[in-house]
CSV table of C-alpha atoms in Angstrom, one decimal:
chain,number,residue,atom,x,y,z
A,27,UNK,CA,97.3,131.0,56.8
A,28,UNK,CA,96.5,134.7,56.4
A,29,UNK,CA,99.0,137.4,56.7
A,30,UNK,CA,99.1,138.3,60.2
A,31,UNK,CA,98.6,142.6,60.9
A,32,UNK,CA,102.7,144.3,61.0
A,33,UNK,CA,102.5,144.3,64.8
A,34,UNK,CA,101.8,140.8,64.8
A,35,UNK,CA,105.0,139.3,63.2
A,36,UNK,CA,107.3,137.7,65.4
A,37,UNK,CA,106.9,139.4,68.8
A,38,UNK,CA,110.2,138.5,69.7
A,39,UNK,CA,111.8,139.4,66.5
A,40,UNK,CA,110.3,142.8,66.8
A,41,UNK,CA,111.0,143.2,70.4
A,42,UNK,CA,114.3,141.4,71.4
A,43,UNK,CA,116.2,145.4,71.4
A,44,UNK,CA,113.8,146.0,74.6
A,45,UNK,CA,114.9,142.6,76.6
A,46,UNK,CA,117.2,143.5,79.5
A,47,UNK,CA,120.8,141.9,78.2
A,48,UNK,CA,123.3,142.6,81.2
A,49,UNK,CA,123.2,142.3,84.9
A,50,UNK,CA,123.0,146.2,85.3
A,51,UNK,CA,119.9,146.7,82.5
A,52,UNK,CA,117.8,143.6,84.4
A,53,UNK,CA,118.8,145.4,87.7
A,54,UNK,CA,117.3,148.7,86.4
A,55,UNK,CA,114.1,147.0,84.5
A,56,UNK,CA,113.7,144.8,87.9
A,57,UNK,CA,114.0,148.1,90.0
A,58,UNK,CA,111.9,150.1,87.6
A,59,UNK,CA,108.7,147.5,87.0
A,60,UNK,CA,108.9,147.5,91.1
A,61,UNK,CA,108.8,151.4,91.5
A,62,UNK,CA,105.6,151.4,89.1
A,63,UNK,CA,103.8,149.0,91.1
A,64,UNK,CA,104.0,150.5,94.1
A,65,UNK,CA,103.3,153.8,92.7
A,66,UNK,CA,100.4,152.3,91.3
A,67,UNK,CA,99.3,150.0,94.6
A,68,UNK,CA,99.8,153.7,96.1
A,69,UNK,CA,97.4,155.7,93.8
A,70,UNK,CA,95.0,152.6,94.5
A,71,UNK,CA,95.2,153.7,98.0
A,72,UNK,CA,94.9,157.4,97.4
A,73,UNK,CA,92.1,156.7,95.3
A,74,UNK,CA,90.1,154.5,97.6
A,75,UNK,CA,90.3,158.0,100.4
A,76,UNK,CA,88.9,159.9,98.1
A,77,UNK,CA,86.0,157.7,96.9
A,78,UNK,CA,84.9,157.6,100.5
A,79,UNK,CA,84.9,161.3,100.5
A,80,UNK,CA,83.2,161.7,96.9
A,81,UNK,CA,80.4,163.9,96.7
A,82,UNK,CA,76.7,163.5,95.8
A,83,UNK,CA,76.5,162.7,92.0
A,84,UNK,CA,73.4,164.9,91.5
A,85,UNK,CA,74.1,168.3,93.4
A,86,UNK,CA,78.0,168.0,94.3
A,87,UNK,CA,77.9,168.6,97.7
A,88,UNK,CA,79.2,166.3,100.9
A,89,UNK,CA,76.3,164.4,103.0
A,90,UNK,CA,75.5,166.6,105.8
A,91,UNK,CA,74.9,163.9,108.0
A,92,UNK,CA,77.3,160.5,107.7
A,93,UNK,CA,78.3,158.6,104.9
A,94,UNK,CA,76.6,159.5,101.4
A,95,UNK,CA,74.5,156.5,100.4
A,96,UNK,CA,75.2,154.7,97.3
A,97,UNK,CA,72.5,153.5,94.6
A,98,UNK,CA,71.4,150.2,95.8
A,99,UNK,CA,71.3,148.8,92.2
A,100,UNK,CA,74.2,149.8,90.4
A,101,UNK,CA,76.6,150.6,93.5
A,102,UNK,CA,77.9,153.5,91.2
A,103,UNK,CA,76.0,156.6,92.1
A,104,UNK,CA,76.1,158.2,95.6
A,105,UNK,CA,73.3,160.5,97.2
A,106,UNK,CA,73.6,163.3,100.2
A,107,UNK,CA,69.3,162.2,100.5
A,108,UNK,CA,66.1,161.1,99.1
A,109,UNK,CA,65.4,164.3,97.0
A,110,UNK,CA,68.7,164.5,95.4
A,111,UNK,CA,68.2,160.7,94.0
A,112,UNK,CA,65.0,161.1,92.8
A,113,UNK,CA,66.1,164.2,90.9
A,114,UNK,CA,68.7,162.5,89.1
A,115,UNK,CA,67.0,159.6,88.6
A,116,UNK,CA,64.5,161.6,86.7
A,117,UNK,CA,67.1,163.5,85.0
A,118,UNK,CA,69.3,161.0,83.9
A,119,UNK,CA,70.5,158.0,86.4
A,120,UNK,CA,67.2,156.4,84.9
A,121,UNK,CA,68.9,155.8,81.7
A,122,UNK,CA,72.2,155.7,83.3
A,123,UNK,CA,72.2,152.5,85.9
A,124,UNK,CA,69.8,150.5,83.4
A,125,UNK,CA,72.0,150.6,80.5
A,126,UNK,CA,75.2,150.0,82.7
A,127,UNK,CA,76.9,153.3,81.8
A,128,UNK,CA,79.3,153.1,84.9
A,129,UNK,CA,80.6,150.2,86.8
A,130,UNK,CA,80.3,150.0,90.3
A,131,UNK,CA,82.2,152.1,92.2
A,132,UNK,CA,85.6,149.8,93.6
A,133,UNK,CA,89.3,151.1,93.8
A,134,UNK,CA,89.5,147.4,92.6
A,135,UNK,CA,88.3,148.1,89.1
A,136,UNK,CA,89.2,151.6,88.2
A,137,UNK,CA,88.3,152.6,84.5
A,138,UNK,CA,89.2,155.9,84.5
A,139,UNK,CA,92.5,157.4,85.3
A,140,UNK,CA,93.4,158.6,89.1
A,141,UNK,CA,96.1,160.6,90.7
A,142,UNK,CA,98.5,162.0,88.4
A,143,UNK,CA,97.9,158.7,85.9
A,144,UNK,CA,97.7,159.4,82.0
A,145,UNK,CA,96.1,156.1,81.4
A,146,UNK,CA,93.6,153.9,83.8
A,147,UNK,CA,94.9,151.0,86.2
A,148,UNK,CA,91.6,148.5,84.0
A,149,UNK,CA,90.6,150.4,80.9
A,150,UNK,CA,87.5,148.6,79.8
A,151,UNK,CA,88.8,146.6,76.8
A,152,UNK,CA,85.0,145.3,76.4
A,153,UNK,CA,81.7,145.8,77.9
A,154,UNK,CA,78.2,144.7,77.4
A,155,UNK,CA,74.8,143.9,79.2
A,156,UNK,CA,71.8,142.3,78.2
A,157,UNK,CA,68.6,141.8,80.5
A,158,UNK,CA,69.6,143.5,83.5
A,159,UNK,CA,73.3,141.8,83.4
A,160,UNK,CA,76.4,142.9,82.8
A,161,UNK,CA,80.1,143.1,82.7
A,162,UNK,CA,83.3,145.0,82.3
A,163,UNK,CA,86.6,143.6,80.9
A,164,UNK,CA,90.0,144.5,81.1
A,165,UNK,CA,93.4,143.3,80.9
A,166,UNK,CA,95.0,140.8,83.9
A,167,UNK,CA,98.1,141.3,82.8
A,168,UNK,CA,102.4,141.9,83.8
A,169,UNK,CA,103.7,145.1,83.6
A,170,UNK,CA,106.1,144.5,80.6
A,171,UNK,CA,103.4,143.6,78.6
A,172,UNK,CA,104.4,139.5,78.1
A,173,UNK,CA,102.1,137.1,78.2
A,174,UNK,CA,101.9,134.5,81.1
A,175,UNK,CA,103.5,131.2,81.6
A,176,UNK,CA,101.5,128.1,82.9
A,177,UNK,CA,104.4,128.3,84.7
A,178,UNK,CA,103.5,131.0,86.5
A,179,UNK,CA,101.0,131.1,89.6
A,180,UNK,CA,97.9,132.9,88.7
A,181,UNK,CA,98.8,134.6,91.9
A,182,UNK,CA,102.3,136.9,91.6
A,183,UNK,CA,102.9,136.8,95.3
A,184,UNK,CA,103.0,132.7,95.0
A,185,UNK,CA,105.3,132.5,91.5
A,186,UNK,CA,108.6,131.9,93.7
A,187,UNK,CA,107.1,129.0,95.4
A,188,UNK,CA,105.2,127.8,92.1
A,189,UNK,CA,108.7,127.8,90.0
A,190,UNK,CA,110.3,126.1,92.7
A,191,UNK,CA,107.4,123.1,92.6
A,192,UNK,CA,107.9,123.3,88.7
A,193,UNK,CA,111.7,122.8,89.4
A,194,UNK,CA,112.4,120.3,91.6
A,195,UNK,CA,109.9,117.8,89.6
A,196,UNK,CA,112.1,116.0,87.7
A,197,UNK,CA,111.7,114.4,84.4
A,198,UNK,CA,108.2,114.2,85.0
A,199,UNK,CA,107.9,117.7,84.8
A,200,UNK,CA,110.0,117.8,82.1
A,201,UNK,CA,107.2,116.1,80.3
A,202,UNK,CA,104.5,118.2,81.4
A,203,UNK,CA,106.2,121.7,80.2
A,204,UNK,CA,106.4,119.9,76.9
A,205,UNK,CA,103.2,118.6,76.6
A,206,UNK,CA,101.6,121.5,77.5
A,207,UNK,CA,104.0,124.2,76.3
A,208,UNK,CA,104.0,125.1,80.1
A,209,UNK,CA,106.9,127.5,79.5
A,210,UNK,CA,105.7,129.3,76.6
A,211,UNK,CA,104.2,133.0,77.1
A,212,UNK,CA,100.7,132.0,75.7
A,213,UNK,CA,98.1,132.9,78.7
A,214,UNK,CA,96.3,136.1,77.9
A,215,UNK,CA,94.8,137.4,81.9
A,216,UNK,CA,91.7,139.0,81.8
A,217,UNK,CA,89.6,140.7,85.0
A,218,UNK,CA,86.3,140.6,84.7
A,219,UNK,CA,83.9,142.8,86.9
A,220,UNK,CA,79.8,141.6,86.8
A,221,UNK,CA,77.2,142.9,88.5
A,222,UNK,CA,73.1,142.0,88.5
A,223,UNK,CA,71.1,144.8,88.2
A,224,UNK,CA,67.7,143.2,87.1
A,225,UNK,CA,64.8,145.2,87.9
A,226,UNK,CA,62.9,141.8,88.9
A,227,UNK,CA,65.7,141.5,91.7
A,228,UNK,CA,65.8,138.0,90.7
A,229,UNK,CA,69.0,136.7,92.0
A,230,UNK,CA,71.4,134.9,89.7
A,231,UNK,CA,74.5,132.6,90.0
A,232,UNK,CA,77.3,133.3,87.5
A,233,UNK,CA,79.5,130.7,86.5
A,234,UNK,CA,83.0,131.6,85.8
A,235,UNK,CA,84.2,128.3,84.8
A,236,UNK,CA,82.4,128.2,81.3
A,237,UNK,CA,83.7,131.9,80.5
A,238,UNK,CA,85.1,131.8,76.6
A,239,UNK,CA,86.9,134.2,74.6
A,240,UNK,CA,86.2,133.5,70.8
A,241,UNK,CA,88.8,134.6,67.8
A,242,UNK,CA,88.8,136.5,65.2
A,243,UNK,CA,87.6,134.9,62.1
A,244,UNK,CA,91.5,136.0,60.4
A,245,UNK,CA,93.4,134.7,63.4
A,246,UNK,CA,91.5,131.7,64.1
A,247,UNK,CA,94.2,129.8,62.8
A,248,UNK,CA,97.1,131.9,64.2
A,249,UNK,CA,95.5,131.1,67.9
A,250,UNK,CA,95.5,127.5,67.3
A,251,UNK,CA,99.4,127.5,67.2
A,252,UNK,CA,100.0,127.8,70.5
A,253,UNK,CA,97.4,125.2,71.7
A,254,UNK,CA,98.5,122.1,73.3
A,255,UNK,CA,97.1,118.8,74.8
A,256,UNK,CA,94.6,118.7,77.1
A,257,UNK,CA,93.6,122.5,75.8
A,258,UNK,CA,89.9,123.9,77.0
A,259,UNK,CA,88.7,124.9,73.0
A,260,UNK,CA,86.2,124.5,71.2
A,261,UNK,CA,86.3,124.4,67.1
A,262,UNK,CA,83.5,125.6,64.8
A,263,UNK,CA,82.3,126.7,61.8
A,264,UNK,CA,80.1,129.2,61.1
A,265,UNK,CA,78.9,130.9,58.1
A,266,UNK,CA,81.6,128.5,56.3
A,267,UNK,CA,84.2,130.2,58.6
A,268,UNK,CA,86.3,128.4,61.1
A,269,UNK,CA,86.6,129.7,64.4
A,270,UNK,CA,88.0,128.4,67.8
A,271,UNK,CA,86.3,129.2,71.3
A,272,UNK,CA,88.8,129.0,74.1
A,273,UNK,CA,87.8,128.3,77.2
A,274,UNK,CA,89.7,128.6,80.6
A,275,UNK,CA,92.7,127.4,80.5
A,276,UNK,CA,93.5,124.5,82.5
A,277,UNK,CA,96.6,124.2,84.8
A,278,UNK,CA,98.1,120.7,84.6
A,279,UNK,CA,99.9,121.0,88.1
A,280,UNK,CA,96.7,121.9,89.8
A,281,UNK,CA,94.6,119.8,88.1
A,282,UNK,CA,91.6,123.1,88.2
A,283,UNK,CA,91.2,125.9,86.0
A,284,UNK,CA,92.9,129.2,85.8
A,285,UNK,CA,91.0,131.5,87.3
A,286,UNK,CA,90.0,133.2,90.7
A,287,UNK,CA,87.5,135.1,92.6
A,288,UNK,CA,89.3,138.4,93.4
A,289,UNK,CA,86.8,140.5,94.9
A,290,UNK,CA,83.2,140.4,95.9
A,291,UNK,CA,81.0,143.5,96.3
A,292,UNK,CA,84.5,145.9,96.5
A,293,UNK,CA,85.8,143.5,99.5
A,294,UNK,CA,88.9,141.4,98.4
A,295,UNK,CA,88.2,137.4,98.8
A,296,UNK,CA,91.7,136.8,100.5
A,297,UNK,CA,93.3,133.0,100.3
A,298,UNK,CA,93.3,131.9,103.5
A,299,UNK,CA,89.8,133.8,104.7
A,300,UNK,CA,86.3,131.9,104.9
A,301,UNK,CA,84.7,132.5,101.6
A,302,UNK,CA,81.9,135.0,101.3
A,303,UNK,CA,78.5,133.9,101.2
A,304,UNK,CA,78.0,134.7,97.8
A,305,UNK,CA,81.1,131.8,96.1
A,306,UNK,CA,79.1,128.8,96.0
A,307,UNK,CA,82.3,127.1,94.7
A,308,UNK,CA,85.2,129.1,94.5
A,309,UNK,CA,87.5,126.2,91.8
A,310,UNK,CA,84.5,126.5,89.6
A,311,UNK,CA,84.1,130.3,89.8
A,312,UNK,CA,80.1,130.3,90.6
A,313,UNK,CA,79.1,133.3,92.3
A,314,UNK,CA,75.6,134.4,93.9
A,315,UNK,CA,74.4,137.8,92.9
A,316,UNK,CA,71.5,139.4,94.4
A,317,UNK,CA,70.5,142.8,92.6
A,318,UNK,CA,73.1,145.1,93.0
A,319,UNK,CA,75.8,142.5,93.8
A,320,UNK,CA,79.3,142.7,91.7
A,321,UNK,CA,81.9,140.3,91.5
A,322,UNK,CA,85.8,139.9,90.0
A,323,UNK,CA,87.1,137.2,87.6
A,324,UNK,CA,90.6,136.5,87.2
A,325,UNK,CA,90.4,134.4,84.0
A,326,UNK,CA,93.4,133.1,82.0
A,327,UNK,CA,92.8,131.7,78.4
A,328,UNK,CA,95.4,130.4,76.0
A,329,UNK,CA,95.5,132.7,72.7
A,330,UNK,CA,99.4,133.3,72.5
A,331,UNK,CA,102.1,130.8,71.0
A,332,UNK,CA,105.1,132.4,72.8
A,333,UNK,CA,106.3,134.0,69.1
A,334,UNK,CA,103.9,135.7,66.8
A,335,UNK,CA,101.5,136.1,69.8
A,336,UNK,CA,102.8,136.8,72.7
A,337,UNK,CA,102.1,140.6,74.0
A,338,UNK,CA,98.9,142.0,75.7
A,339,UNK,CA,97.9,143.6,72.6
A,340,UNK,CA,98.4,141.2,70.7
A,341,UNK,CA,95.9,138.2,72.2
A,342,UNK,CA,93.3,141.1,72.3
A,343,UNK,CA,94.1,141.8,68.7
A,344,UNK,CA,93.0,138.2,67.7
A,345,UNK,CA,89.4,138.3,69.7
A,346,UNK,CA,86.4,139.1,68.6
A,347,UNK,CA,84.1,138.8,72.1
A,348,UNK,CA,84.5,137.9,75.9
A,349,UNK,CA,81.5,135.6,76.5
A,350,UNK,CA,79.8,134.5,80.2
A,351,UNK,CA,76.9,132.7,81.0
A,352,UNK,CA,74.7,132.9,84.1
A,353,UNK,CA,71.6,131.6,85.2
A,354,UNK,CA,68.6,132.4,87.5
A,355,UNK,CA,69.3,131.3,90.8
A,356,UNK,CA,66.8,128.7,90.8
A,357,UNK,CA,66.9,127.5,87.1
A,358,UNK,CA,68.4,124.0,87.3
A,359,UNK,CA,70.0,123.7,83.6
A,360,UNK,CA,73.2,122.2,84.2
A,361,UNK,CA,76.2,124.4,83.7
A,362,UNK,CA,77.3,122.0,80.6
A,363,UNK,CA,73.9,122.8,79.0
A,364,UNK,CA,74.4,126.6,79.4
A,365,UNK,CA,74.2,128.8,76.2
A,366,UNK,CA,77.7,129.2,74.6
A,367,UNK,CA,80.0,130.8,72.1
A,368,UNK,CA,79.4,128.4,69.9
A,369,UNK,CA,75.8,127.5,70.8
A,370,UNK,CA,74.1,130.7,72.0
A,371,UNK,CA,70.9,129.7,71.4
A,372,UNK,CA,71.3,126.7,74.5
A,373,UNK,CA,69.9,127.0,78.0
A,374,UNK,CA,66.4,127.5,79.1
A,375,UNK,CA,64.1,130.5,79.4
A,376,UNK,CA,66.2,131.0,83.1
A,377,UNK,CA,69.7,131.6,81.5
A,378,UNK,CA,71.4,134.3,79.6
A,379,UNK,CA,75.1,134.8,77.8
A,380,UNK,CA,76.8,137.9,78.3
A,381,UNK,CA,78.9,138.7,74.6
A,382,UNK,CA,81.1,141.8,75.1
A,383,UNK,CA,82.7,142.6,71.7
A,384,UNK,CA,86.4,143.8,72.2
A,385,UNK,CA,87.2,147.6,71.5
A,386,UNK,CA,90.2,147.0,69.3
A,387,UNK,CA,90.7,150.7,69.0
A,388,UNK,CA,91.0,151.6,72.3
A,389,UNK,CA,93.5,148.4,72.7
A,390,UNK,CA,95.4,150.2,70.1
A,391,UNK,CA,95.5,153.4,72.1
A,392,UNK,CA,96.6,152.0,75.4
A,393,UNK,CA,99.2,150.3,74.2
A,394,UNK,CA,100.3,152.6,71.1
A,395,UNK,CA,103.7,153.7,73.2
A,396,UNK,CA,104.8,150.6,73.6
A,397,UNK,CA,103.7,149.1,69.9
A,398,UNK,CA,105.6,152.5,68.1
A,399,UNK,CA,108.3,153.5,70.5
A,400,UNK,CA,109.2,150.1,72.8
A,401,UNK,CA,108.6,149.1,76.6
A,402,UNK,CA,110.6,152.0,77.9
A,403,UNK,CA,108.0,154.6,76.8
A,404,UNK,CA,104.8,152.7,77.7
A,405,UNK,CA,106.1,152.0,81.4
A,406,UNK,CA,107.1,156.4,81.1
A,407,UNK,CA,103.5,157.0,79.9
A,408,UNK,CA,101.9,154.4,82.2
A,409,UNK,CA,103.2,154.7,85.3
A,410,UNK,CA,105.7,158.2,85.3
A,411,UNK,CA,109.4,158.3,84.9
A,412,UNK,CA,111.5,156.2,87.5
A,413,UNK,CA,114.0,159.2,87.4
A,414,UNK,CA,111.7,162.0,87.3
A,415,UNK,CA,113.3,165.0,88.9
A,416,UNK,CA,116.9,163.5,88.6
A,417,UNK,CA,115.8,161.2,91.6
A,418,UNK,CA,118.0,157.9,90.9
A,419,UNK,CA,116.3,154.8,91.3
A,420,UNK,CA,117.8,153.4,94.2
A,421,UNK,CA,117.0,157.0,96.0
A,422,UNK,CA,113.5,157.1,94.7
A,423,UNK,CA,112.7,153.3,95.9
A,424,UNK,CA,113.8,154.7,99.2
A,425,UNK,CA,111.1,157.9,98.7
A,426,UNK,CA,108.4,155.4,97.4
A,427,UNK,CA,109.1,153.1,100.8
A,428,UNK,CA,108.9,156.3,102.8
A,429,UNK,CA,105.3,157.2,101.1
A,430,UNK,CA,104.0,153.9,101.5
A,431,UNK,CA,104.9,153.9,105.4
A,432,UNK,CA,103.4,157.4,105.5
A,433,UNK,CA,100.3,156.5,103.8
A,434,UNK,CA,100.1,154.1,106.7
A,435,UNK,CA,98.7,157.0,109.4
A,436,UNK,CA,98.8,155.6,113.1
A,437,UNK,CA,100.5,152.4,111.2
A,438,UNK,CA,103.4,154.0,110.0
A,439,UNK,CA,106.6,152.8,111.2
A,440,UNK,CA,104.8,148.8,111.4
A,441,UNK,CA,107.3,146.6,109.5
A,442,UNK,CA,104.2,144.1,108.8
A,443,UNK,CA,102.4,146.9,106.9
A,444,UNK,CA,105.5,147.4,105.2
A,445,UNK,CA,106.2,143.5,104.4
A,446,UNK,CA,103.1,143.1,103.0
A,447,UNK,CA,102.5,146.3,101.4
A,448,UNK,CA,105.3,145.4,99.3
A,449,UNK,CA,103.9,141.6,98.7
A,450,UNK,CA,101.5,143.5,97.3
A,451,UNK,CA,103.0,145.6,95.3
A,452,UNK,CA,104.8,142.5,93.5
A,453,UNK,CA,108.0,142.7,95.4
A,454,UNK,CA,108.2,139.7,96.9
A,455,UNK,CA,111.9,139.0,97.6
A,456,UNK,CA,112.3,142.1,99.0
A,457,UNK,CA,109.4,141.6,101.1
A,458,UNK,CA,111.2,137.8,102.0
A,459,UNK,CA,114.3,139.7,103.1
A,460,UNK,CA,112.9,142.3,105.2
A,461,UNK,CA,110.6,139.8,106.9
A,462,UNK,CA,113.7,137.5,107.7
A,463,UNK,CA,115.5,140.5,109.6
């Protein structure tokens, strides 16, 4: 086995000082993680008002007349009229929207920093395009940084009713955690943004399902100690090298894979809502895009092993590429048969694979607070100071409450906006106990 990088010896060894270890500490690290998510839910918000108000990309100015209208292939320019699009386009959108510079523009996938942030809600961790496809990755992941649990629900808002199923299952389950090292924070979450913008407006069909992340060729073998049965990888060897593509992880409870459609187009594809026109199965993760069309991935693969690997940064660390395949919309290779991590050569003329090499230096920089200095500077840097302005917490919950209802405009004041506002913002008990009153 190869020595591992420093910052990839025994995660919990390194970081047991940062682990809340009274009642008051998890109190304060509960109350803290909950005052950055709604700051950052809230900056989500503030951020969506001003995209709708953001001015022409070519000559800066507001649209004199109605909503500025957005380039119909990459969704990431906006024009006040015709001549100020063809003058960028000539200029330098040309260039721009055919090599993918900038993602669509979504308050769901924001690259960049907003508000008063230091660091961006989905810093693009990898990116890449080939023949008019492409995609954006960043991290999926918990605001302390762990790893998740199969344990977990891929969706927050549904964890106390998933660890409660998980619970009351007896010796049965029992034998599932084990089997499956259920309770081990192993699952590195991933959201994935693609978009078609093929200049043939050929539509194609995306398929999430067969999404891979492939190892480093040094860390092959530290991946491959936290797999379990029934794991979704695939090992290979190339250029006398052994190397492991992991697949979507599989949740044994649910009997599917671990992923979900989040949004389509900028619209969020909600639970309990008829799916948009574009899923063509929503379990699988296949998705119809038409040119200009962009879609979200929640993916979940298993890189950690609970120990050694078991931090954001530290699955990243032991990639190499994010790979997913799509396919004309009226090829008819099987999904099995489409080109591959290990096998990229596979699929017909109709089918391409997507291979977006991670940026391990810019994973290093986001994270560098929390790798030199512990979680209490990255959540500082990240998302502000819980006590900024000698605010207490308990007082400055109250004031980020307040803001939230405020942010509501003729809604303020509805204890439904407030109840889910919070559900949203990953407060879910406190949401349960408001909506109970």
């Amino acid at each position: 086995t190869p020595d591992l990088p420093p910052d990839m010896q025994s995660s919990r060894r390194r970081y047991r000082h940062i682990q809340p270890t009274s009642p008051e500490e998890m109190l304060r690290a509960s109350t803290d993680a909950g005052m950055a998510n709604m700051r950052r839910v809230m900056n989500q918000k503030t951020e969506e008002e001003r995209m709708a108000k953001a001015p022409c990309t070519f000559c800066g100015k507001n649209g004199s007349s109605g909503a500025l209208k957005s380039c119909s292939r990459c969704k990431a320019a906006r024009y006040c009229d015709q001549t100020c699009q063809l003058a960028d386009f000539k200029a330098r959108h040309k260039r721009e929207c055919a090599n993918f510079v900038h993602p669509p523009n979504t308050s769901a996938f924001l690259t960049k920093p907003v508000a008063n942030e230091r660091y961006p809600q989905h810093p693009a961790f990898a990116h890449w395009h080939e023949d008019g496809v492409g995609c954006w990755v960043t991290i999926a992941g918990r605001l302390e940084c762990d790893l998740h649990a199969l344990t977990d629900s891929m969706d927050s808002k549904q964890n106390r009713d998933r660890r409660e199923r998980v619970s009351d299952g007896g010796a049965a389950n029992r034998q599932i955690i084990r089997t499956h090292k259920a309770a081990a924070h192993s699952l590195l979450g991933l959201r994935v943004l693609v978009q078609n913008r093929r200049k043939d407006k050929t539509p194609i069909l995306v398929f999430g399902s067969r999404a891979q992340v492939l190892s480093q060729p040094s860390l092959t073998s530290a991946v491959l100690r936290g797999t379990a049965e029934g794991d979704n990888l695939v090992k290979f060897t190339r250029d006398k090298v052994p190397r492991v593509a992991l697949g979507v992880a599989n949740d044994p409870w649910d009997k599917s894979l671990r992923l979900e459609i989040s949004h389509i187009n900028g619209s969020e594809a909600k639970p309990n809502a008829p799916l948009p026109a574009n899923v063509k199965d929503a379990t699988e993760g296949t998705i119809l895009l038409n040119t200009g069309d962009f879609a979200i991935l929640q993916l979940q693969f298993r890189v950690g092993d609970g120990d050694t690997i078991s931090k954001d940064w530290e699955a990243l660390g032991a990639l190499e590429a994010f790979f997913l395949p799509w396919a004309s919309s009226d090829d008819t290779t099987a999904p099995a048969s489409l080109p591959t991590a290990q096998a990229p050569a596979s699929g017909g003329d109709g089918t391409g694979l997507l291979r977006a090499p991670f940026d391990q230096r810019g994973v290093r920089a986001h994270y560098a607070d929390f790798i030199e200095h512990g979680e209490e500077a990255y959540m500082r840097s990240h998302f502000g100071d819980a006590q900024t302005g000698g605010m207490s917490r308990a007082e400055g919950m109250v004031a980020a409450m307040g803001e939230m209802l405020l942010g509501q405009g003729a809604q303020a004041g509805n204890a439904d906006v407030l109840v889910q506002r919070l559900r949203d913002a990953g407060m879910g008990e406190i949401a349960d106990k408001l909506a109970s009153r």
